[in-house]
PDB file of C-alpha atoms and ligand atoms in Angstrom:
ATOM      1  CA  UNK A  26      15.861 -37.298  43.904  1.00  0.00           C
ATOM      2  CA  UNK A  27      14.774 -35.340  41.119  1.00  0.00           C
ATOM      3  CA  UNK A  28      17.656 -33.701  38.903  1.00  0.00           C
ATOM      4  CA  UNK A  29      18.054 -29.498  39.037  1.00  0.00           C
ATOM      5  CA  UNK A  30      15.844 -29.318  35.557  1.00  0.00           C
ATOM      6  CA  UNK A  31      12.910 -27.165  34.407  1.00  0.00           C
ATOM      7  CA  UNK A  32      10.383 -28.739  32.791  1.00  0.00           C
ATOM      8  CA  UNK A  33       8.284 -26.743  29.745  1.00  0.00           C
ATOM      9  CA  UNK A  34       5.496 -28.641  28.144  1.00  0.00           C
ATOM     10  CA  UNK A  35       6.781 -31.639  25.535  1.00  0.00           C
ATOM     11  CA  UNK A  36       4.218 -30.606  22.148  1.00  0.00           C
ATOM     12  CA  UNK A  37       3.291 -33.929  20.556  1.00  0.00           C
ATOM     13  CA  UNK A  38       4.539 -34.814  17.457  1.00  0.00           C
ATOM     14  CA  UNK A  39       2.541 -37.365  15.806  1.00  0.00           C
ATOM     15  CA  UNK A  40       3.752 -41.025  15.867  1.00  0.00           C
ATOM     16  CA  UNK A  41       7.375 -41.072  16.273  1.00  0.00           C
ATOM     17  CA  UNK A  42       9.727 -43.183  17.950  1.00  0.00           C
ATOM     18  CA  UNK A  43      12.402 -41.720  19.724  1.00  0.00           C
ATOM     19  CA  UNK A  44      14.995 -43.981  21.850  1.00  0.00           C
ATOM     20  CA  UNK A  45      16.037 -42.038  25.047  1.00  0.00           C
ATOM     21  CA  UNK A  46      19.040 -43.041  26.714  1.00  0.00           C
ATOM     22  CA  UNK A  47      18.848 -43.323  30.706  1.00  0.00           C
ATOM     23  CA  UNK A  48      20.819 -41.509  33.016  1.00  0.00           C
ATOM     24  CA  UNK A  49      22.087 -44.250  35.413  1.00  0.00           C
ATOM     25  CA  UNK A  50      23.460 -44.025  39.371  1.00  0.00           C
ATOM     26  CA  UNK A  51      24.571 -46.546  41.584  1.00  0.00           C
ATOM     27  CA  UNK A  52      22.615 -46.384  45.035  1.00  0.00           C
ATOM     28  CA  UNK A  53      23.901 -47.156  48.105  1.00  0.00           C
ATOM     29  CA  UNK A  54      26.124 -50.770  47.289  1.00  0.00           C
ATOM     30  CA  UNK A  55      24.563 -52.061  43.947  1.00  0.00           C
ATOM     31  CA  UNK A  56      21.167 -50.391  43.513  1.00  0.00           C
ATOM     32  CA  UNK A  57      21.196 -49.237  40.155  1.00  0.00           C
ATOM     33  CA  UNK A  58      18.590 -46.776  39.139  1.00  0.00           C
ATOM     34  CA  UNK A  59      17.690 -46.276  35.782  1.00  0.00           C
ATOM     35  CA  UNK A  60      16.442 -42.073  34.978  1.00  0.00           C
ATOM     36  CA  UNK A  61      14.278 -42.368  32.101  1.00  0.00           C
ATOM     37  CA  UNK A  62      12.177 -38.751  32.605  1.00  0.00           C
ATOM     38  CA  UNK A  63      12.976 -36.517  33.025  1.00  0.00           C
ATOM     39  CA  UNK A  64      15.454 -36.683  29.737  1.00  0.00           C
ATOM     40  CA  UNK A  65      17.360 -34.251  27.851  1.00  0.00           C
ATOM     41  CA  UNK A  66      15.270 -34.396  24.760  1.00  0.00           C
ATOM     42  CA  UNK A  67      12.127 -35.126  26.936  1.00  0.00           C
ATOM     43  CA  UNK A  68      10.843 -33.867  30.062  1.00  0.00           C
ATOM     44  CA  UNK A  69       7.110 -35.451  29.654  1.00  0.00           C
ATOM     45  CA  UNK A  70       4.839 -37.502  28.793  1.00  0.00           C
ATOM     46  CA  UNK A  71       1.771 -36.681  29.286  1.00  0.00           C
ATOM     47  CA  UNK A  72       1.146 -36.073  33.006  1.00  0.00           C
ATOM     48  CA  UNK A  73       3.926 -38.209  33.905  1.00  0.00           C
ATOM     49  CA  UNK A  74       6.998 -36.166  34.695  1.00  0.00           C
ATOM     50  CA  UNK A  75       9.535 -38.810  36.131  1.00  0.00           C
ATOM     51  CA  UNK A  76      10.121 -42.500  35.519  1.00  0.00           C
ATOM     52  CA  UNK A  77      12.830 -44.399  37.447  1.00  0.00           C
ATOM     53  CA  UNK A  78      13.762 -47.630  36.879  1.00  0.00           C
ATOM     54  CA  UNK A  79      15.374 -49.037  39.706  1.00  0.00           C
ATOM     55  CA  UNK A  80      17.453 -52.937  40.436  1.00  0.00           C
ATOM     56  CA  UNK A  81      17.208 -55.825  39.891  1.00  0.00           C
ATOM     57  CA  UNK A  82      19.686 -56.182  42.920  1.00  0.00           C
ATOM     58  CA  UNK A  83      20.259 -58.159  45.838  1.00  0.00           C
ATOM     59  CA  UNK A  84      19.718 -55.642  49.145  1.00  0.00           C
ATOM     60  CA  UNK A  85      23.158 -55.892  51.136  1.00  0.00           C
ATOM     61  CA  UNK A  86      23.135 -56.866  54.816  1.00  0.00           C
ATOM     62  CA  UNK A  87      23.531 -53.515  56.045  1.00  0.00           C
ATOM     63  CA  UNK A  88      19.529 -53.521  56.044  1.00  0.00           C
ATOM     64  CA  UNK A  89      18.202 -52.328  52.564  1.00  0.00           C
ATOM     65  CA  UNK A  90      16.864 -49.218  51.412  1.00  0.00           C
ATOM     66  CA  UNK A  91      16.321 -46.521  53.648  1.00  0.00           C
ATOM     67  CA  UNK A  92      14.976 -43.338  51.948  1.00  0.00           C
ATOM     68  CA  UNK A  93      14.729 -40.581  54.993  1.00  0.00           C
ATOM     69  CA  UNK A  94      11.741 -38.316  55.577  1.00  0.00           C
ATOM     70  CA  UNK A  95      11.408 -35.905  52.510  1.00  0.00           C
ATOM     71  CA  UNK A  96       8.585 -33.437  51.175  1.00  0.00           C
ATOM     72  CA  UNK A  97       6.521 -33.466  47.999  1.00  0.00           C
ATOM     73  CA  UNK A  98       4.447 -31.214  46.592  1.00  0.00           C
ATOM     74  CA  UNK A  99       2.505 -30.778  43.398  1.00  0.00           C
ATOM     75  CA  UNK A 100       2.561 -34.738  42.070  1.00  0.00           C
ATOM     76  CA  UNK A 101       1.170 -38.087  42.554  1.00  0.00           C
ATOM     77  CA  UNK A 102       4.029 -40.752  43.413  1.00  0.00           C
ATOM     78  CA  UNK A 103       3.677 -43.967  42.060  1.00  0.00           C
ATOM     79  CA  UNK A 104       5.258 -47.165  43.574  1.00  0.00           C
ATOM     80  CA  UNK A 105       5.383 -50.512  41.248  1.00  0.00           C
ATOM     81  CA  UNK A 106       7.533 -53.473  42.123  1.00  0.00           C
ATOM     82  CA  UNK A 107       8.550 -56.454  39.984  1.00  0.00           C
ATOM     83  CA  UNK A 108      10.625 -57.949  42.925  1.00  0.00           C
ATOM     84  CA  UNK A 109      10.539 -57.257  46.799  1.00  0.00           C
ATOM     85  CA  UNK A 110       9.133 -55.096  49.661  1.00  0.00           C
ATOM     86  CA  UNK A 111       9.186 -51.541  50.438  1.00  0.00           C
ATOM     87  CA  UNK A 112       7.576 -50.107  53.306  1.00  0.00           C
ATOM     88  CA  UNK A 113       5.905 -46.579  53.251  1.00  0.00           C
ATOM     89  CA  UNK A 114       5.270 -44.332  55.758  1.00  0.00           C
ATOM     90  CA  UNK A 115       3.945 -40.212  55.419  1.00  0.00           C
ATOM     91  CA  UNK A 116       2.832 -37.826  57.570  1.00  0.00           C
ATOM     92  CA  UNK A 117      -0.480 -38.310  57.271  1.00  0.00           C
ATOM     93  CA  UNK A 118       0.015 -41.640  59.566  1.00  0.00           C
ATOM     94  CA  UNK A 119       0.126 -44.144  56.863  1.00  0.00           C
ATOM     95  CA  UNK A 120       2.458 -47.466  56.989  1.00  0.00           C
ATOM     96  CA  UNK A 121       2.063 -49.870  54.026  1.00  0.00           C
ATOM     97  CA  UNK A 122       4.481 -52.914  52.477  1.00  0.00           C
ATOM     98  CA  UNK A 123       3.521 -52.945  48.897  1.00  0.00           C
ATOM     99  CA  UNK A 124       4.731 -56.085  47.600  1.00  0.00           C
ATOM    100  CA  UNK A 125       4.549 -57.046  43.335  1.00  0.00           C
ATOM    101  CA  UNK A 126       1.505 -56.573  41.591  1.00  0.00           C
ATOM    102  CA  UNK A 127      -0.026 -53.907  44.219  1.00  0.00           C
ATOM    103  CA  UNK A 128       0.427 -50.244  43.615  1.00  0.00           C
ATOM    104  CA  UNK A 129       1.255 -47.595  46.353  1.00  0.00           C
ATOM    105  CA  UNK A 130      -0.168 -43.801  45.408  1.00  0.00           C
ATOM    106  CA  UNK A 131       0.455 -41.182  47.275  1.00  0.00           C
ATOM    107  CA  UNK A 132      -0.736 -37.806  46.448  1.00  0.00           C
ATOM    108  CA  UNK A 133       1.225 -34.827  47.387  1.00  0.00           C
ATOM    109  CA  UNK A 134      -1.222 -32.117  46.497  1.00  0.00           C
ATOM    110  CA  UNK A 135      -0.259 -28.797  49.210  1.00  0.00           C
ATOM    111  CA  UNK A 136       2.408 -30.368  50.550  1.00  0.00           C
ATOM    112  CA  UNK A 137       3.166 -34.101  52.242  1.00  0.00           C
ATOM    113  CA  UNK A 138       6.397 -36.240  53.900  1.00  0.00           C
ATOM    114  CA  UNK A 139       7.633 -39.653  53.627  1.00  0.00           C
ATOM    115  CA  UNK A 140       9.921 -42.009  54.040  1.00  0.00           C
ATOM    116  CA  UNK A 141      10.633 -45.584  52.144  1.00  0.00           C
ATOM    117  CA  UNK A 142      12.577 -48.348  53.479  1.00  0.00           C
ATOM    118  CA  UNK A 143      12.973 -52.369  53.151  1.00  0.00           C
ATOM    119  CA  UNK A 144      11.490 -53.415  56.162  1.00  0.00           C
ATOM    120  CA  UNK A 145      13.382 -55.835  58.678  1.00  0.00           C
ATOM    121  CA  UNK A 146      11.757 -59.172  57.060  1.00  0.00           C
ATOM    122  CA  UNK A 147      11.947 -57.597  53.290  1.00  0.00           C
ATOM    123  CA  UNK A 148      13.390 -60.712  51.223  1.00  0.00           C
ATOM    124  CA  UNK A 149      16.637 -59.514  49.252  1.00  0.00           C
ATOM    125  CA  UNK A 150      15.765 -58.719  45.927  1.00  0.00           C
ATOM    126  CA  UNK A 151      14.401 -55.508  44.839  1.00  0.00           C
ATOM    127  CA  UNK A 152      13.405 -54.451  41.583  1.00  0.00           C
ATOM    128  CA  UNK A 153      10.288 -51.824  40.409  1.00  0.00           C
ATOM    129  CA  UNK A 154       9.630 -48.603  39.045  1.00  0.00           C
ATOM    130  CA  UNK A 155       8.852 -45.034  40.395  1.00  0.00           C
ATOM    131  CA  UNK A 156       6.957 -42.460  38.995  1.00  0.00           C
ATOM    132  CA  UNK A 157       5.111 -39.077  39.677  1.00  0.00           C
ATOM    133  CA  UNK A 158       2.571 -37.513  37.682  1.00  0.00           C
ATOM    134  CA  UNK A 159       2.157 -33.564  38.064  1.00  0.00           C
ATOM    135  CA  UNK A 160      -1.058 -32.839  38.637  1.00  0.00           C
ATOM    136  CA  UNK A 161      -3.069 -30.324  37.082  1.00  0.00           C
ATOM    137  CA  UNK A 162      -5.621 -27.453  38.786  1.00  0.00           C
ATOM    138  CA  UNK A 163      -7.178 -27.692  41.679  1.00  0.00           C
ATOM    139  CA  UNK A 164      -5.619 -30.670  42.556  1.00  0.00           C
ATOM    140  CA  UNK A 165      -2.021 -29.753  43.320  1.00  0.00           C
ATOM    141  CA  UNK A 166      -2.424 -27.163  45.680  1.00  0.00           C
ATOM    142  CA  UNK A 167      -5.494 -29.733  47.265  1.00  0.00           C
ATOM    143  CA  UNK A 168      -5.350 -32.276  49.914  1.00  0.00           C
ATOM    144  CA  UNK A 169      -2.877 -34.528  50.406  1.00  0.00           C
ATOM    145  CA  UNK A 170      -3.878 -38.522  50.252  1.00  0.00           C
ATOM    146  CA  UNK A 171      -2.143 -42.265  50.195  1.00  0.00           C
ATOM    147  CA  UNK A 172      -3.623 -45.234  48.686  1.00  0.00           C
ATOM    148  CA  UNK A 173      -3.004 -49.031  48.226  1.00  0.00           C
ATOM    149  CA  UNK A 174      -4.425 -50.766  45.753  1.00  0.00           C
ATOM    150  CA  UNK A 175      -3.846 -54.922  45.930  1.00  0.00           C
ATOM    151  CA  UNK A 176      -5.971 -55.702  43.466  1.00  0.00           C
ATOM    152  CA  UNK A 177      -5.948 -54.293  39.933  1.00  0.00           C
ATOM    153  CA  UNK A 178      -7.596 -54.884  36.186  1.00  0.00           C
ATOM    154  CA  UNK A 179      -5.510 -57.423  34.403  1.00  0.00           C
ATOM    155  CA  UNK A 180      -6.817 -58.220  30.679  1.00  0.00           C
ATOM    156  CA  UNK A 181      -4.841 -60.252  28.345  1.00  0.00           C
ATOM    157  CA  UNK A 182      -3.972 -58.864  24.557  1.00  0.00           C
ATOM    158  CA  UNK A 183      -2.740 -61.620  22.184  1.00  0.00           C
ATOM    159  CA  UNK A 184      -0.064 -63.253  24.489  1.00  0.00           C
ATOM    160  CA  UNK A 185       0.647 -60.065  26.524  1.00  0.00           C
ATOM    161  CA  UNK A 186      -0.801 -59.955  30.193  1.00  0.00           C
ATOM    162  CA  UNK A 187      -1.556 -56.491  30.671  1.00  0.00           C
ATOM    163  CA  UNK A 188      -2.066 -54.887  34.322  1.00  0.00           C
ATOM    164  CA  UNK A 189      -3.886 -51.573  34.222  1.00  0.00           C
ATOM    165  CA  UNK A 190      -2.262 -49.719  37.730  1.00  0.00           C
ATOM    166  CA  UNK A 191      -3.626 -46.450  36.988  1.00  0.00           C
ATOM    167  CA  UNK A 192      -6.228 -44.585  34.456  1.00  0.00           C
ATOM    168  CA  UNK A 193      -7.182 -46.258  31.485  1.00  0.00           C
ATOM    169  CA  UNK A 194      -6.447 -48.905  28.907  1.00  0.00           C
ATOM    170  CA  UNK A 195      -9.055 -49.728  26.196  1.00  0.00           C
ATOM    171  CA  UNK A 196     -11.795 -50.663  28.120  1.00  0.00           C
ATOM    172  CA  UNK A 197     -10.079 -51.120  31.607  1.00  0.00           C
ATOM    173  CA  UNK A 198      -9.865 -48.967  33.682  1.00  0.00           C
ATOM    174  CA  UNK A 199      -7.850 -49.148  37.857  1.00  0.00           C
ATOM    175  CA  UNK A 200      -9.748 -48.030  40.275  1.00  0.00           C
ATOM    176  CA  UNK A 201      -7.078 -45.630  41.919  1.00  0.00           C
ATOM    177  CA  UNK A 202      -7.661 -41.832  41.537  1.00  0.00           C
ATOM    178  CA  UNK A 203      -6.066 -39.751  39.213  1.00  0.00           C
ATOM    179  CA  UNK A 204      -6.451 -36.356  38.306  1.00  0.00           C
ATOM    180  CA  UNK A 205      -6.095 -36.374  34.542  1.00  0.00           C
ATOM    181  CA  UNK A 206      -6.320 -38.850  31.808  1.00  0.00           C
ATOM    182  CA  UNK A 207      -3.344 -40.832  31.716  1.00  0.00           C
ATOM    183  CA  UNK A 208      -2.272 -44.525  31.699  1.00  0.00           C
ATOM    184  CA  UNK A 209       0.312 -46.795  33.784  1.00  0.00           C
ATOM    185  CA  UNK A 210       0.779 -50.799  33.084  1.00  0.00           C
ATOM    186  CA  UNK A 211       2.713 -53.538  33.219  1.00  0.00           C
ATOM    187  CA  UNK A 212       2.891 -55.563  30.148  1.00  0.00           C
ATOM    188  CA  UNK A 213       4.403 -59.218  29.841  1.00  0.00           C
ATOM    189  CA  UNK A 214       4.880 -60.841  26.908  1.00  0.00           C
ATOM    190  CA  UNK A 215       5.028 -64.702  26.729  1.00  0.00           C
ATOM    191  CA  UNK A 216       8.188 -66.007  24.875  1.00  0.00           C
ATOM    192  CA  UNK A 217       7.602 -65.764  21.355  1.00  0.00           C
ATOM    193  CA  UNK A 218       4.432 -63.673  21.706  1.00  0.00           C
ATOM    194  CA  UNK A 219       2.888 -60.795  19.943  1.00  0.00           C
ATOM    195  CA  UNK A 220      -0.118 -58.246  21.336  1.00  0.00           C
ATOM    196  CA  UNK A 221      -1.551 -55.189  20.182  1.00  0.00           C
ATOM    197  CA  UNK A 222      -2.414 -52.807  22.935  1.00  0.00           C
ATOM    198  CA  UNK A 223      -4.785 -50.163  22.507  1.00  0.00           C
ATOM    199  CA  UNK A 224      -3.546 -46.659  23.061  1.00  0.00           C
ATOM    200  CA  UNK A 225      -5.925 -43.521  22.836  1.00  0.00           C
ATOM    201  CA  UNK A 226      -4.834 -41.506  19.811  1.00  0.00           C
ATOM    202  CA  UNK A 227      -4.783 -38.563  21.141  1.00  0.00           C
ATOM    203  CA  UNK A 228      -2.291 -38.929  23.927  1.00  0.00           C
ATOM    204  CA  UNK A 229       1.373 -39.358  24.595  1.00  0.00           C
ATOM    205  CA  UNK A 230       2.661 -43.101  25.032  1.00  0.00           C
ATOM    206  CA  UNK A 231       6.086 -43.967  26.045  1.00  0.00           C
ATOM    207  CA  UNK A 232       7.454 -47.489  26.872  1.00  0.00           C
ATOM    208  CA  UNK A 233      10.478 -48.570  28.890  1.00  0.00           C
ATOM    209  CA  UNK A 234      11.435 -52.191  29.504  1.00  0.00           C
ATOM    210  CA  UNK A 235      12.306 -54.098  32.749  1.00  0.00           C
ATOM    211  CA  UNK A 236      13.075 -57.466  31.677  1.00  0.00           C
ATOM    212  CA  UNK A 237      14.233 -58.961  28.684  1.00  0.00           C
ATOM    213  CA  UNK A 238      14.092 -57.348  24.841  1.00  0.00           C
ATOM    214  CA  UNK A 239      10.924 -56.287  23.553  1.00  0.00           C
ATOM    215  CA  UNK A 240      10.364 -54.606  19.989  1.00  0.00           C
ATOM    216  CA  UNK A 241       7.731 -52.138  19.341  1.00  0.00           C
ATOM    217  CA  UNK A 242       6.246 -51.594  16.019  1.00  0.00           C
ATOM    218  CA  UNK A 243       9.375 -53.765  15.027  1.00  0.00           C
ATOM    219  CA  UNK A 244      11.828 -51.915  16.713  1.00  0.00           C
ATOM    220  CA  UNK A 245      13.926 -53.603  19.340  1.00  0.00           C
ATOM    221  CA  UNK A 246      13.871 -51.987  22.947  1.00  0.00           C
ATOM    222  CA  UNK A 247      16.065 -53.316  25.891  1.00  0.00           C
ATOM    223  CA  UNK A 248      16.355 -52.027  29.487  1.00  0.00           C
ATOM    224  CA  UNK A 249      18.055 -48.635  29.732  1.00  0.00           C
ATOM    225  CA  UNK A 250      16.204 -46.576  27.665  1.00  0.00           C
ATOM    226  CA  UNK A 251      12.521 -44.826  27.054  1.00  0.00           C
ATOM    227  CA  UNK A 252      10.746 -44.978  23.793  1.00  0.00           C
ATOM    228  CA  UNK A 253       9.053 -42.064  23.305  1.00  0.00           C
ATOM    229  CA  UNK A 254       6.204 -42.902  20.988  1.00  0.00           C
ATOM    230  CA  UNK A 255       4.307 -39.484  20.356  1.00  0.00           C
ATOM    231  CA  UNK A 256       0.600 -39.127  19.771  1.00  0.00           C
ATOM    232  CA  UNK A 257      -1.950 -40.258  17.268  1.00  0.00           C
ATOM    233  CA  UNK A 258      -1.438 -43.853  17.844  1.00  0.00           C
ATOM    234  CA  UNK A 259      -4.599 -46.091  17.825  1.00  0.00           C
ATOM    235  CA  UNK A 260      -2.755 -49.110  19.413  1.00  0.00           C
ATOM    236  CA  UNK A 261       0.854 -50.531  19.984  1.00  0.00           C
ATOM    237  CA  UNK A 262       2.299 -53.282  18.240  1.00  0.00           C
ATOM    238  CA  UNK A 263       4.514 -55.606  20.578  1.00  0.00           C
ATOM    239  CA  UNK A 264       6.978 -58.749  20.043  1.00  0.00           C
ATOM    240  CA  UNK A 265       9.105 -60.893  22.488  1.00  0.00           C
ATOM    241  CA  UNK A 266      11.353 -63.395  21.132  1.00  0.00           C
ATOM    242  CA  UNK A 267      12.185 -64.239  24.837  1.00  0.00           C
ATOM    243  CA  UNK A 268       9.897 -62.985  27.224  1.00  0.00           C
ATOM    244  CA  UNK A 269       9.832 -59.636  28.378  1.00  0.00           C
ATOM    245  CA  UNK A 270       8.564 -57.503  31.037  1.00  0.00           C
ATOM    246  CA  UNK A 271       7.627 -53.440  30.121  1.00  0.00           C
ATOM    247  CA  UNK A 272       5.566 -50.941  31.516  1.00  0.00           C
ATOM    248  CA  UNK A 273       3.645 -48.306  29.237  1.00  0.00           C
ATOM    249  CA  UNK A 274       3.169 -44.818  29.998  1.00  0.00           C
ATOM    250  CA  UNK A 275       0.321 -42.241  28.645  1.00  0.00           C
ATOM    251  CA  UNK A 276      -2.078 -39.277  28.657  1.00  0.00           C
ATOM    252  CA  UNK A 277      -3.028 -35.963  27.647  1.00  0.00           C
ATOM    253  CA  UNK A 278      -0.408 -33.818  26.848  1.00  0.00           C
ATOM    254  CA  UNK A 279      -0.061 -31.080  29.894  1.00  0.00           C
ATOM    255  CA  UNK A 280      -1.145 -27.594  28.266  1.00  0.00           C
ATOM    256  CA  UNK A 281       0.624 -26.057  31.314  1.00  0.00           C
ATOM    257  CA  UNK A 282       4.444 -25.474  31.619  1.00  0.00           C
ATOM    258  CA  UNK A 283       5.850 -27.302  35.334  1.00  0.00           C
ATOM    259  CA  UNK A 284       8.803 -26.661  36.622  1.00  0.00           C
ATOM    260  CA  UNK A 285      10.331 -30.201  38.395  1.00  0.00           C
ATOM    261  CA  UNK A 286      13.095 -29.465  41.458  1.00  0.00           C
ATOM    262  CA  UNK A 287      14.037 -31.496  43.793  1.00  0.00           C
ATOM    263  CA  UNK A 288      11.167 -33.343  45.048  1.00  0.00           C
ATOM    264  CA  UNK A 289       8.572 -30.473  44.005  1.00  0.00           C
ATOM    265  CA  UNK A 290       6.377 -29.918  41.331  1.00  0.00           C
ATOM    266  CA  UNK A 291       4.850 -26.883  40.608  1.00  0.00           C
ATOM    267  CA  UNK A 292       4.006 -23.971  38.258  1.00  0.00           C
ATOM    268  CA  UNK A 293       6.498 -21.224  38.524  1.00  0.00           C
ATOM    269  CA  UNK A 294       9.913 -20.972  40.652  1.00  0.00           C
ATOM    270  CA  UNK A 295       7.757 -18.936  43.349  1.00  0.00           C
ATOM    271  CA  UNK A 296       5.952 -22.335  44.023  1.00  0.00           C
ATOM    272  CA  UNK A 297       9.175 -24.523  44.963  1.00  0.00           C
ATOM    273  CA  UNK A 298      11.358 -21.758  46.863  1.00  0.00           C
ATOM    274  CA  UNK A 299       8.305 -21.612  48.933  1.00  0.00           C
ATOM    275  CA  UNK A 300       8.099 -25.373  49.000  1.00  0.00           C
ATOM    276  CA  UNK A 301      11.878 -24.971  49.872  1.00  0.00           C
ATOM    277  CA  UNK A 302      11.751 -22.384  52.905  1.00  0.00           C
ATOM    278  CA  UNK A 303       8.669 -24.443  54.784  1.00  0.00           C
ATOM    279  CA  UNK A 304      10.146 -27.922  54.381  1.00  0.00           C
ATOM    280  CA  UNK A 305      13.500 -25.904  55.626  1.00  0.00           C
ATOM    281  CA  UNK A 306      11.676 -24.424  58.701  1.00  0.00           C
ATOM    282  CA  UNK A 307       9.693 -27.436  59.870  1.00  0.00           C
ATOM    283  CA  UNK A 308       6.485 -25.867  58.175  1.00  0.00           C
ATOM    284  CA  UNK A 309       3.634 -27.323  55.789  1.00  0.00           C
ATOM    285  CA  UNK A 310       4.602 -31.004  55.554  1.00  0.00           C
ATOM    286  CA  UNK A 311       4.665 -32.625  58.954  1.00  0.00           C
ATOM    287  CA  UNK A 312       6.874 -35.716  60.945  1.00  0.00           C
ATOM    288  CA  UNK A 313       6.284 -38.977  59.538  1.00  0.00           C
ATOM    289  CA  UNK A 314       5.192 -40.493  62.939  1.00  0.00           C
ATOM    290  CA  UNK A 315       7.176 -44.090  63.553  1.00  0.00           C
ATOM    291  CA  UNK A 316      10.463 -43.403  61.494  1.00  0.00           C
ATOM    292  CA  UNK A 317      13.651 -42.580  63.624  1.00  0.00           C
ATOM    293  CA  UNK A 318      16.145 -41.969  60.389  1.00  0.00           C
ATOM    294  CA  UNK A 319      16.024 -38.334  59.795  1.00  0.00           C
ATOM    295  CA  UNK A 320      15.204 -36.157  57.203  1.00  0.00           C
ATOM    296  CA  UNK A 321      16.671 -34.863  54.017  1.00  0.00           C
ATOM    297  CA  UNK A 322      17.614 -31.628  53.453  1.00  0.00           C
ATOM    298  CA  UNK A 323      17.129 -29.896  50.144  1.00  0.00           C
ATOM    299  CA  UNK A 324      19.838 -28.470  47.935  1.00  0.00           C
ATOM    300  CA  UNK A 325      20.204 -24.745  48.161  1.00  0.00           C
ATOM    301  CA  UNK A 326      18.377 -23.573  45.504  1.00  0.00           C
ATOM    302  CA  UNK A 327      19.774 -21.894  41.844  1.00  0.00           C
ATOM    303  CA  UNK A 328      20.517 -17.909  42.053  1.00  0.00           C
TER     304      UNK A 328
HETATM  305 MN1  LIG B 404       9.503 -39.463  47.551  1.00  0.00          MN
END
């Protein structure tokens, strides 16, 4: 669930590194989840206008996670797991386990509903990331879509395995869609290793680790927080002692101002209350045939 926070566009500032601090909530038993975007100081980068970091933890007996039927609008989620299964269902009919190593995409554009859960034979651990993107003109107010992707560009750098599970890295590109030029991976470091990764100078790059401690250009990062790394970088400079699991974020700085509530992205406040009032009367986004948990109902929205 997205915090009550307007998002304006983040300027880039050249290379710098700035260490943001998550905002962390305890789900259900012991899911922690890790907010990395959006943050105080920071509500993008690039495209990408939330970043949750979320377990590792053990699912309880009381069946796992169950996230009930709820609308987006306005972003592409992305679903990456280091641990586990989650099953996903929309209203556009789609049911998909994504497992490690595959990506789930789902692209909100107008307006779509889903639902995420651990299905009945999920093994106990859990542990992955989620993201959305906002997406720019014509494409957020376009058809909605799902995707699954189960096999993805890897390419190794020095002693970092690198999986490419959206845009662009160097040379490699995934083959998912995306709407913008932006960049998702996973990047794991071998115990003592060191990589370069290429980054394209004139984005925004951000990196949070998963696993382990990683430093970047010689700074030490540990789960918990998002390095902000600003533009006009030709390439990232990476170091494990131990190893150490991270995923990189990029793209083109958004010219546009978004404004992030609740589970909608859009332009201006006129674009979620009316995001708000159809998802409230059963308008615009559909049942999610096959799930029998409910819905979620959105907060009333600010005065
Ligand atoms: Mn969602």
């Amino acid at each position: 669930m997205a915090p009550i926070v307007p998002s304006r566009p983040s300027p880039a500032d050249g290379p710098v590194s700035d260490t943001l601090p998550s905002r962390d909530a305890t789900v259900g038993d012991d899911l922690l989840v890790r907010r990395l975007l959006p943050n105080r100081r920071r509500r993008l980068v690039g495209p990408w206008c939330f970043l949750d970091h979320f377990g590792p933890a053990r699912l309880g007996s009381g069946g796992g996670m169950r996230v009930a039927q709820h609308p987006h609008i306005g972003l592409q989620t992305v679903t990456w797991l280091f641990e586990g299964t989650v099953r996903h269902k929309d209203s556009l009919g789609s049911l998909q386990d994504i497992r490690p190593g595959e990506l789930n995409l789902m692209t909100a554009g107008h307006g779509i509903a889903h639902t995420e859960e651990s299905p009945p034979d999920a093994p106990p651990g859990i542990h992955g990331v989620q993201l959305w993107i906002a997406l720019p003109d014509p494409a957020r107010e376009g058809p909605a879509a799902f995707a699954h992707h189960a096999d993805l560009p890897r390419v190794r750098h020095g002693d970092a395995d690198v999986t490419v599970f959206l845009g662009r890295l160097g040379d490699v590109e995934s083959p998912a869609v995306v709407h913008s030029p932006l960049v998702g991976a996973e990047i794991h470091l071998d115990a003592g290793g060191e990589a370069r990764i290429p980054t394209a100078t004139a984005w925004e790059h951000a990196v949070v680790v998963v696993d382990g401690t990683l430093s970047v250009e010689g700074e030490p990062l540990a789960p918990g927080a998002l390095r902000y790394l600003g533009t006009d970088r030709a390439s990232l400079r990476l170091e494990a002692e131990a190893g150490a699991r991270a995923v990189l974020v990029g793209g083109a700085p958004l010219e546009d101002a978004v404004v992030v509530w609740w589970n909608f992205v859009g332009r201006s406040w006129a674009d979620v209350a009316a995001a708000h009032a159809d998802w409230a009367a059963g308008e615009r986004f559909g049942p999610v045939p096959g799930f029998d948990g409910g819905r979620l109902e959105a907060p009333s929205l600010p005065g």
